[in-house]
C-alpha cells in the first residue's frame, strides 16, 4: 500500500487515522495496526514493570520478576477470556447484505483457509468484531456452502430425517402436479384448503422425523465455525492490484 506524501502525517491523532482507514476501506491495515499496538503496549508495560522493580539485591529482583510473570499471564488470560466471551454477544450478520452472495466464491485454499500465519487471536473485542463483520461479508458464499455440507452430513447421520425431508418434498411436488392437472386455480377456496392440509401434514412429518433436530445441529456447528473462523482470520486486502492496473492508473495521472 503506497500513500502519497503528507508533511502533516506525523501529527494526525490515532483516532482520526483509524477513522480514515476505516472510511477508505483499508481494514486489513487497521487490523494489523491494532495487533502491533497491542503487542507494543504489552512489551512496554512488561519492561516498565521490570524496570521499576527494586534492584538493591539480586534476590529481590528475582522475586519481583517471578511475581510479575504470573501476574502478566493472568492479565493476558483474562483479556483472552474477555475477548472470547464477547464473541457470544456478537452479531456477525449485522452488515451482511444480499449483494455479498452475488459475487464469485473466494478460493477455499488461498483466500478462505490461507496459511498458518493468516490466523491470530484478536487482541480486543473491537478487533474481533471488526474481523467478524468483514470476513462474513467476504466469505458469505463459503459459509453458506459449509452450512449445506454440515446439513447433508447431519441428514446422513440421521436417515429418518432424510426420509422425512424427501417425503415432504415429494408431497409438495405431487400437490403442484395435481394443481396443474386439475386446474385448482379456478377454485381458490378449495385450493387454499388443500394448501393448509398439506402444510399441517408437512409439519407433522418434519416433527416426527426429527428434521428440526438435524437443522439445529447443522446451524449450531455452522455458526460456531463461522464465528471462530471470522474472528481468528486476519483481514487481507479485498483486491490485489496487478502491475497492469498500477500502470493504467499512473498513465491516467
PDB file of C-alpha atoms in Angstrom:
ATOM      1  CA  UNK A   1       0.000   0.000   0.000  1.00  0.00           C
ATOM      2  CA  UNK A   2       1.500   3.311  -1.126  1.00  0.00           C
ATOM      3  CA  UNK A   3       0.362   6.562   0.448  1.00  0.00           C
ATOM      4  CA  UNK A   4       1.003   9.987  -1.010  1.00  0.00           C
ATOM      5  CA  UNK A   5       3.485  12.114   0.877  1.00  0.00           C
ATOM      6  CA  UNK A   6       1.934  14.299   3.531  1.00  0.00           C
ATOM      7  CA  UNK A   7       4.039  16.571   5.757  1.00  0.00           C
ATOM      8  CA  UNK A   8       1.290  16.514   8.392  1.00  0.00           C
ATOM      9  CA  UNK A   9       1.102  12.702   8.562  1.00  0.00           C
ATOM     10  CA  UNK A  10       3.019  12.557  11.835  1.00  0.00           C
ATOM     11  CA  UNK A  11       0.646  14.996  13.534  1.00  0.00           C
ATOM     12  CA  UNK A  12      -2.567  13.074  12.808  1.00  0.00           C
ATOM     13  CA  UNK A  13      -4.109  11.713  16.036  1.00  0.00           C
ATOM     14  CA  UNK A  14      -4.567   7.958  16.271  1.00  0.00           C
ATOM     15  CA  UNK A  15      -8.395   8.023  16.401  1.00  0.00           C
ATOM     16  CA  UNK A  16      -8.546  10.201  13.287  1.00  0.00           C
ATOM     17  CA  UNK A  17      -6.087   7.978  11.454  1.00  0.00           C
ATOM     18  CA  UNK A  18      -8.075   4.850  12.375  1.00  0.00           C
ATOM     19  CA  UNK A  19     -11.282   6.547  11.247  1.00  0.00           C
ATOM     20  CA  UNK A  20      -9.627   7.428   7.926  1.00  0.00           C
ATOM     21  CA  UNK A  21      -8.503   3.821   7.427  1.00  0.00           C
ATOM     22  CA  UNK A  22     -11.997   2.565   8.200  1.00  0.00           C
ATOM     23  CA  UNK A  23     -13.701   5.007   5.843  1.00  0.00           C
ATOM     24  CA  UNK A  24     -11.274   4.329   2.999  1.00  0.00           C
ATOM     25  CA  UNK A  25     -11.673   0.561   3.307  1.00  0.00           C
ATOM     26  CA  UNK A  26      -8.116  -0.218   4.494  1.00  0.00           C
ATOM     27  CA  UNK A  27      -9.448  -2.606   7.126  1.00  0.00           C
ATOM     28  CA  UNK A  28      -6.537  -5.020   6.778  1.00  0.00           C
ATOM     29  CA  UNK A  29      -4.110  -2.210   7.728  1.00  0.00           C
ATOM     30  CA  UNK A  30      -6.311  -1.286  10.675  1.00  0.00           C
ATOM     31  CA  UNK A  31      -6.378  -4.912  11.800  1.00  0.00           C
ATOM     32  CA  UNK A  32      -2.592  -5.265  11.584  1.00  0.00           C
ATOM     33  CA  UNK A  33      -2.086  -1.907  13.306  1.00  0.00           C
ATOM     34  CA  UNK A  34      -4.306  -2.959  16.209  1.00  0.00           C
ATOM     35  CA  UNK A  35      -2.286  -6.151  16.704  1.00  0.00           C
ATOM     36  CA  UNK A  36       1.025  -4.262  16.532  1.00  0.00           C
ATOM     37  CA  UNK A  37      -0.116  -1.628  19.024  1.00  0.00           C
ATOM     38  CA  UNK A  38      -1.296  -4.293  21.461  1.00  0.00           C
ATOM     39  CA  UNK A  39       1.987  -6.192  21.161  1.00  0.00           C
ATOM     40  CA  UNK A  40       3.951  -2.965  21.645  1.00  0.00           C
ATOM     41  CA  UNK A  41       1.925  -1.904  24.682  1.00  0.00           C
ATOM     42  CA  UNK A  42       2.299  -5.345  26.262  1.00  0.00           C
ATOM     43  CA  UNK A  43       6.059  -5.404  25.841  1.00  0.00           C
ATOM     44  CA  UNK A  44       6.356  -1.807  27.039  1.00  0.00           C
ATOM     45  CA  UNK A  45       4.326  -2.419  30.182  1.00  0.00           C
ATOM     46  CA  UNK A  46       6.302  -5.560  30.991  1.00  0.00           C
ATOM     47  CA  UNK A  47       9.591  -3.730  30.525  1.00  0.00           C
ATOM     48  CA  UNK A  48       8.396  -0.829  32.670  1.00  0.00           C
ATOM     49  CA  UNK A  49       7.334  -3.192  35.429  1.00  0.00           C
ATOM     50  CA  UNK A  50      10.693  -4.908  35.449  1.00  0.00           C
ATOM     51  CA  UNK A  51      12.491  -1.572  35.312  1.00  0.00           C
ATOM     52  CA  UNK A  52      10.540  -0.235  38.281  1.00  0.00           C
ATOM     53  CA  UNK A  53      11.268  -3.283  40.432  1.00  0.00           C
ATOM     54  CA  UNK A  54      13.809  -2.859  43.265  1.00  0.00           C
ATOM     55  CA  UNK A  55      17.354  -3.572  42.207  1.00  0.00           C
ATOM     56  CA  UNK A  56      19.178  -3.356  45.534  1.00  0.00           C
ATOM     57  CA  UNK A  57      19.872  -7.047  45.577  1.00  0.00           C
ATOM     58  CA  UNK A  58      19.643  -9.869  43.091  1.00  0.00           C
ATOM     59  CA  UNK A  59      17.339 -11.908  45.324  1.00  0.00           C
ATOM     60  CA  UNK A  60      14.775  -9.117  45.493  1.00  0.00           C
ATOM     61  CA  UNK A  61      14.948  -8.649  41.704  1.00  0.00           C
ATOM     62  CA  UNK A  62      14.408 -12.350  41.051  1.00  0.00           C
ATOM     63  CA  UNK A  63      11.496 -12.467  43.468  1.00  0.00           C
ATOM     64  CA  UNK A  64       9.892  -9.414  41.892  1.00  0.00           C
ATOM     65  CA  UNK A  65      10.351 -10.799  38.377  1.00  0.00           C
ATOM     66  CA  UNK A  66       8.814 -14.130  39.317  1.00  0.00           C
ATOM     67  CA  UNK A  67       5.892 -12.251  40.810  1.00  0.00           C
ATOM     68  CA  UNK A  68       5.411 -10.119  37.692  1.00  0.00           C
ATOM     69  CA  UNK A  69       5.392 -13.065  35.270  1.00  0.00           C
ATOM     70  CA  UNK A  70       2.351 -14.873  36.786  1.00  0.00           C
ATOM     71  CA  UNK A  71       0.568 -11.528  37.092  1.00  0.00           C
ATOM     72  CA  UNK A  72       1.203 -10.820  33.398  1.00  0.00           C
ATOM     73  CA  UNK A  73      -0.019 -14.284  32.443  1.00  0.00           C
ATOM     74  CA  UNK A  74      -3.163 -13.741  34.499  1.00  0.00           C
ATOM     75  CA  UNK A  75      -3.855 -10.416  32.784  1.00  0.00           C
ATOM     76  CA  UNK A  76      -3.270 -11.963  29.350  1.00  0.00           C
ATOM     77  CA  UNK A  77      -5.535 -14.903  30.153  1.00  0.00           C
ATOM     78  CA  UNK A  78      -8.257 -12.593  31.461  1.00  0.00           C
ATOM     79  CA  UNK A  79      -8.030 -10.479  28.296  1.00  0.00           C
ATOM     80  CA  UNK A  80      -8.316 -13.566  26.082  1.00  0.00           C
ATOM     81  CA  UNK A  81     -11.322 -14.823  28.033  1.00  0.00           C
ATOM     82  CA  UNK A  82     -12.988 -11.423  27.791  1.00  0.00           C
ATOM     83  CA  UNK A  83     -12.499 -11.407  24.024  1.00  0.00           C
ATOM     84  CA  UNK A  84     -13.742 -14.991  23.777  1.00  0.00           C
ATOM     85  CA  UNK A  85     -16.893 -14.269  25.762  1.00  0.00           C
ATOM     86  CA  UNK A  86     -17.544 -11.170  23.653  1.00  0.00           C
ATOM     87  CA  UNK A  87     -17.993 -13.481  20.660  1.00  0.00           C
ATOM     88  CA  UNK A  88     -21.133 -14.867  22.309  1.00  0.00           C
ATOM     89  CA  UNK A  89     -22.812 -11.450  22.098  1.00  0.00           C
ATOM     90  CA  UNK A  90     -21.544 -10.746  18.598  1.00  0.00           C
ATOM     91  CA  UNK A  91     -23.929 -10.499  15.652  1.00  0.00           C
ATOM     92  CA  UNK A  92     -21.754 -11.363  12.630  1.00  0.00           C
ATOM     93  CA  UNK A  93     -24.642 -10.818  10.197  1.00  0.00           C
ATOM     94  CA  UNK A  94     -25.350  -7.188  11.081  1.00  0.00           C
ATOM     95  CA  UNK A  95     -23.545  -5.828   8.000  1.00  0.00           C
ATOM     96  CA  UNK A  96     -24.362  -8.718   5.656  1.00  0.00           C
ATOM     97  CA  UNK A  97     -26.361  -7.845   2.525  1.00  0.00           C
ATOM     98  CA  UNK A  98     -27.789  -9.827  -0.362  1.00  0.00           C
ATOM     99  CA  UNK A  99     -25.077  -8.458  -2.659  1.00  0.00           C
ATOM    100  CA  UNK A 100     -22.462 -10.422  -0.695  1.00  0.00           C
ATOM    101  CA  UNK A 101     -23.917 -13.658  -2.116  1.00  0.00           C
ATOM    102  CA  UNK A 102     -23.969 -12.470  -5.734  1.00  0.00           C
ATOM    103  CA  UNK A 103     -20.217 -12.400  -6.355  1.00  0.00           C
ATOM    104  CA  UNK A 104     -17.786 -15.199  -7.044  1.00  0.00           C
ATOM    105  CA  UNK A 105     -16.913 -17.681  -4.328  1.00  0.00           C
ATOM    106  CA  UNK A 106     -13.439 -16.924  -2.892  1.00  0.00           C
ATOM    107  CA  UNK A 107     -10.799 -19.593  -3.211  1.00  0.00           C
ATOM    108  CA  UNK A 108     -11.040 -22.215  -0.477  1.00  0.00           C
ATOM    109  CA  UNK A 109      -7.293 -22.765  -0.169  1.00  0.00           C
ATOM    110  CA  UNK A 110      -5.706 -19.337  -0.661  1.00  0.00           C
ATOM    111  CA  UNK A 111      -8.447 -16.948   0.437  1.00  0.00           C
ATOM    112  CA  UNK A 112     -10.695 -18.820   2.883  1.00  0.00           C
ATOM    113  CA  UNK A 113      -8.273 -21.170   4.648  1.00  0.00           C
ATOM    114  CA  UNK A 114      -4.968 -19.407   3.955  1.00  0.00           C
ATOM    115  CA  UNK A 115      -1.743 -20.289   5.707  1.00  0.00           C
ATOM    116  CA  UNK A 116      -0.850 -20.727   9.377  1.00  0.00           C
ATOM    117  CA  UNK A 117       0.221 -17.069   9.570  1.00  0.00           C
ATOM    118  CA  UNK A 118      -3.236 -15.982   8.415  1.00  0.00           C
ATOM    119  CA  UNK A 119      -4.674 -16.567  11.893  1.00  0.00           C
ATOM    120  CA  UNK A 120      -4.156 -14.827  15.203  1.00  0.00           C
ATOM    121  CA  UNK A 121      -6.194 -14.373  18.347  1.00  0.00           C
ATOM    122  CA  UNK A 122      -7.913 -10.953  18.386  1.00  0.00           C
ATOM    123  CA  UNK A 123      -6.399  -8.585  20.891  1.00  0.00           C
ATOM    124  CA  UNK A 124      -9.690  -6.950  21.868  1.00  0.00           C
ATOM    125  CA  UNK A 125     -13.446  -7.386  21.383  1.00  0.00           C
ATOM    126  CA  UNK A 126     -13.397  -4.457  18.945  1.00  0.00           C
ATOM    127  CA  UNK A 127     -10.862  -6.207  16.724  1.00  0.00           C
ATOM    128  CA  UNK A 128     -12.851  -9.462  16.898  1.00  0.00           C
ATOM    129  CA  UNK A 129     -15.974  -7.550  15.864  1.00  0.00           C
ATOM    130  CA  UNK A 130     -14.134  -5.854  13.004  1.00  0.00           C
ATOM    131  CA  UNK A 131     -12.785  -9.154  11.694  1.00  0.00           C
ATOM    132  CA  UNK A 132     -16.091 -10.975  12.047  1.00  0.00           C
ATOM    133  CA  UNK A 133     -18.144  -8.375  10.187  1.00  0.00           C
ATOM    134  CA  UNK A 134     -15.669  -8.046   7.326  1.00  0.00           C
ATOM    135  CA  UNK A 135     -14.879 -11.756   6.936  1.00  0.00           C
ATOM    136  CA  UNK A 136     -18.561 -12.704   6.941  1.00  0.00           C
ATOM    137  CA  UNK A 137     -19.129 -10.268   4.078  1.00  0.00           C
ATOM    138  CA  UNK A 138     -16.112 -11.570   2.152  1.00  0.00           C
ATOM    139  CA  UNK A 139     -16.699 -15.304   2.692  1.00  0.00           C
ATOM    140  CA  UNK A 140     -20.514 -15.362   2.753  1.00  0.00           C
ATOM    141  CA  UNK A 141     -20.712 -17.927  -0.058  1.00  0.00           C
ATOM    142  CA  UNK A 142     -18.113 -20.135   1.633  1.00  0.00           C
ATOM    143  CA  UNK A 143     -20.021 -20.141   4.907  1.00  0.00           C
ATOM    144  CA  UNK A 144     -23.267 -20.950   3.067  1.00  0.00           C
ATOM    145  CA  UNK A 145     -21.569 -23.890   1.356  1.00  0.00           C
ATOM    146  CA  UNK A 146     -20.292 -25.114   4.724  1.00  0.00           C
ATOM    147  CA  UNK A 147     -23.815 -24.984   6.146  1.00  0.00           C
ATOM    148  CA  UNK A 148     -25.133 -27.087   3.251  1.00  0.00           C
ATOM    149  CA  UNK A 149     -22.291 -29.555   3.810  1.00  0.00           C
ATOM    150  CA  UNK A 150     -22.965 -29.808   7.563  1.00  0.00           C
ATOM    151  CA  UNK A 151     -26.695 -30.210   6.926  1.00  0.00           C
ATOM    152  CA  UNK A 152     -26.048 -33.009   4.426  1.00  0.00           C
ATOM    153  CA  UNK A 153     -23.747 -34.750   6.917  1.00  0.00           C
ATOM    154  CA  UNK A 154     -26.404 -34.438   9.619  1.00  0.00           C
ATOM    155  CA  UNK A 155     -29.002 -35.980   7.318  1.00  0.00           C
ATOM    156  CA  UNK A 156     -26.592 -38.812   6.568  1.00  0.00           C
ATOM    157  CA  UNK A 157     -26.182 -39.467  10.288  1.00  0.00           C
ATOM    158  CA  UNK A 158     -29.979 -39.400  10.797  1.00  0.00           C
ATOM    159  CA  UNK A 159     -31.627 -41.431   7.978  1.00  0.00           C
ATOM    160  CA  UNK A 160     -35.113 -40.912   9.426  1.00  0.00           C
ATOM    161  CA  UNK A 161     -34.777 -37.148   8.979  1.00  0.00           C
ATOM    162  CA  UNK A 162     -33.583 -37.669   5.410  1.00  0.00           C
ATOM    163  CA  UNK A 163     -36.604 -39.852   4.656  1.00  0.00           C
ATOM    164  CA  UNK A 164     -38.947 -37.300   6.214  1.00  0.00           C
ATOM    165  CA  UNK A 165     -37.449 -34.484   4.171  1.00  0.00           C
ATOM    166  CA  UNK A 166     -37.768 -36.488   0.943  1.00  0.00           C
ATOM    167  CA  UNK A 167     -41.394 -37.342   1.763  1.00  0.00           C
ATOM    168  CA  UNK A 168     -42.211 -33.657   2.324  1.00  0.00           C
ATOM    169  CA  UNK A 169     -40.595 -32.660  -0.972  1.00  0.00           C
ATOM    170  CA  UNK A 170     -42.489 -35.427  -2.762  1.00  0.00           C
ATOM    171  CA  UNK A 171     -45.749 -34.326  -1.115  1.00  0.00           C
ATOM    172  CA  UNK A 172     -45.441 -30.764  -2.397  1.00  0.00           C
ATOM    173  CA  UNK A 173     -44.346 -31.965  -5.817  1.00  0.00           C
ATOM    174  CA  UNK A 174     -47.484 -34.117  -6.044  1.00  0.00           C
ATOM    175  CA  UNK A 175     -49.583 -31.186  -4.880  1.00  0.00           C
ATOM    176  CA  UNK A 176     -48.175 -28.953  -7.606  1.00  0.00           C
ATOM    177  CA  UNK A 177     -48.688 -31.651 -10.240  1.00  0.00           C
ATOM    178  CA  UNK A 178     -52.303 -32.201  -9.192  1.00  0.00           C
ATOM    179  CA  UNK A 179     -52.951 -28.482  -9.061  1.00  0.00           C
ATOM    180  CA  UNK A 180     -51.762 -28.029 -12.640  1.00  0.00           C
ATOM    181  CA  UNK A 181     -53.645 -31.119 -13.856  1.00  0.00           C
ATOM    182  CA  UNK A 182     -56.953 -30.332 -12.171  1.00  0.00           C
ATOM    183  CA  UNK A 183     -56.641 -26.550 -12.621  1.00  0.00           C
ATOM    184  CA  UNK A 184     -57.163 -25.773  -8.963  1.00  0.00           C
ATOM    185  CA  UNK A 185     -56.516 -22.076  -9.630  1.00  0.00           C
ATOM    186  CA  UNK A 186     -60.127 -21.845 -10.730  1.00  0.00           C
ATOM    187  CA  UNK A 187     -61.237 -22.942  -7.238  1.00  0.00           C
ATOM    188  CA  UNK A 188     -59.265 -20.678  -4.878  1.00  0.00           C
ATOM    189  CA  UNK A 189     -61.138 -21.708  -1.712  1.00  0.00           C
ATOM    190  CA  UNK A 190     -60.660 -25.416  -2.340  1.00  0.00           C
ATOM    191  CA  UNK A 191     -57.015 -24.844  -3.301  1.00  0.00           C
ATOM    192  CA  UNK A 192     -56.364 -22.837  -0.118  1.00  0.00           C
ATOM    193  CA  UNK A 193     -57.911 -25.631   1.954  1.00  0.00           C
ATOM    194  CA  UNK A 194     -55.609 -28.202   0.344  1.00  0.00           C
ATOM    195  CA  UNK A 195     -52.611 -25.944   0.978  1.00  0.00           C
ATOM    196  CA  UNK A 196     -53.452 -25.765   4.694  1.00  0.00           C
ATOM    197  CA  UNK A 197     -53.848 -29.526   4.875  1.00  0.00           C
ATOM    198  CA  UNK A 198     -50.505 -30.029   3.094  1.00  0.00           C
ATOM    199  CA  UNK A 199     -48.812 -27.602   5.478  1.00  0.00           C
ATOM    200  CA  UNK A 200     -50.163 -29.449   8.523  1.00  0.00           C
ATOM    201  CA  UNK A 201     -49.063 -32.789   7.053  1.00  0.00           C
ATOM    202  CA  UNK A 202     -45.603 -31.358   6.355  1.00  0.00           C
ATOM    203  CA  UNK A 203     -45.253 -30.053   9.913  1.00  0.00           C
ATOM    204  CA  UNK A 204     -46.261 -33.441  11.347  1.00  0.00           C
ATOM    205  CA  UNK A 205     -43.826 -35.334   9.114  1.00  0.00           C
ATOM    206  CA  UNK A 206     -40.956 -32.976   9.897  1.00  0.00           C
ATOM    207  CA  UNK A 207     -41.652 -33.171  13.627  1.00  0.00           C
ATOM    208  CA  UNK A 208     -41.805 -36.966  13.875  1.00  0.00           C
ATOM    209  CA  UNK A 209     -38.778 -37.430  11.589  1.00  0.00           C
ATOM    210  CA  UNK A 210     -36.667 -35.059  13.758  1.00  0.00           C
ATOM    211  CA  UNK A 211     -35.716 -32.801  10.876  1.00  0.00           C
ATOM    212  CA  UNK A 212     -35.711 -29.858  13.281  1.00  0.00           C
ATOM    213  CA  UNK A 213     -33.010 -31.563  15.356  1.00  0.00           C
ATOM    214  CA  UNK A 214     -30.895 -32.087  12.253  1.00  0.00           C
ATOM    215  CA  UNK A 215     -31.355 -28.472  11.212  1.00  0.00           C
ATOM    216  CA  UNK A 216     -30.491 -27.243  14.716  1.00  0.00           C
ATOM    217  CA  UNK A 217     -27.298 -29.320  14.779  1.00  0.00           C
ATOM    218  CA  UNK A 218     -26.227 -28.030  11.371  1.00  0.00           C
ATOM    219  CA  UNK A 219     -26.964 -24.432  12.370  1.00  0.00           C
ATOM    220  CA  UNK A 220     -25.062 -24.759  15.663  1.00  0.00           C
ATOM    221  CA  UNK A 221     -21.945 -26.263  14.095  1.00  0.00           C
ATOM    222  CA  UNK A 222     -22.031 -23.820  11.179  1.00  0.00           C
ATOM    223  CA  UNK A 223     -22.422 -20.809  13.472  1.00  0.00           C
ATOM    224  CA  UNK A 224     -19.576 -21.952  15.733  1.00  0.00           C
ATOM    225  CA  UNK A 225     -17.256 -22.476  12.759  1.00  0.00           C
ATOM    226  CA  UNK A 226     -18.312 -19.121  11.276  1.00  0.00           C
ATOM    227  CA  UNK A 227     -17.664 -17.119  14.449  1.00  0.00           C
ATOM    228  CA  UNK A 228     -14.325 -18.773  15.196  1.00  0.00           C
ATOM    229  CA  UNK A 229     -13.009 -18.538  11.646  1.00  0.00           C
ATOM    230  CA  UNK A 230     -14.242 -14.983  11.084  1.00  0.00           C
ATOM    231  CA  UNK A 231     -12.732 -13.687  14.327  1.00  0.00           C
ATOM    232  CA  UNK A 232      -9.410 -15.549  14.076  1.00  0.00           C
ATOM    233  CA  UNK A 233      -8.829 -14.959  10.351  1.00  0.00           C
ATOM    234  CA  UNK A 234      -6.695 -11.900   9.713  1.00  0.00           C
ATOM    235  CA  UNK A 235      -8.042  -9.340   7.292  1.00  0.00           C
ATOM    236  CA  UNK A 236      -6.395  -9.319   3.889  1.00  0.00           C
ATOM    237  CA  UNK A 237      -6.745  -6.832   1.022  1.00  0.00           C
ATOM    238  CA  UNK A 238     -10.008  -7.391  -0.777  1.00  0.00           C
ATOM    239  CA  UNK A 239      -8.493  -6.881  -4.237  1.00  0.00           C
ATOM    240  CA  UNK A 240      -4.898  -7.359  -5.156  1.00  0.00           C
ATOM    241  CA  UNK A 241      -3.617  -4.725  -7.584  1.00  0.00           C
ATOM    242  CA  UNK A 242      -1.756  -6.037 -10.599  1.00  0.00           C
ATOM    243  CA  UNK A 243       1.147  -4.318 -12.393  1.00  0.00           C
ATOM    244  CA  UNK A 244      -1.122  -3.539 -15.345  1.00  0.00           C
ATOM    245  CA  UNK A 245      -3.607  -1.800 -13.043  1.00  0.00           C
ATOM    246  CA  UNK A 246      -0.842   0.269 -11.485  1.00  0.00           C
ATOM    247  CA  UNK A 247       0.487   1.231 -14.943  1.00  0.00           C
ATOM    248  CA  UNK A 248      -3.019   2.150 -16.054  1.00  0.00           C
ATOM    249  CA  UNK A 249      -3.605   4.333 -13.006  1.00  0.00           C
ATOM    250  CA  UNK A 250      -0.217   6.030 -13.428  1.00  0.00           C
ATOM    251  CA  UNK A 251      -0.902   6.725 -17.111  1.00  0.00           C
ATOM    252  CA  UNK A 252      -4.205   8.400 -16.204  1.00  0.00           C
ATOM    253  CA  UNK A 253      -2.327  10.740 -13.893  1.00  0.00           C
TER     254      UNK A 253
END
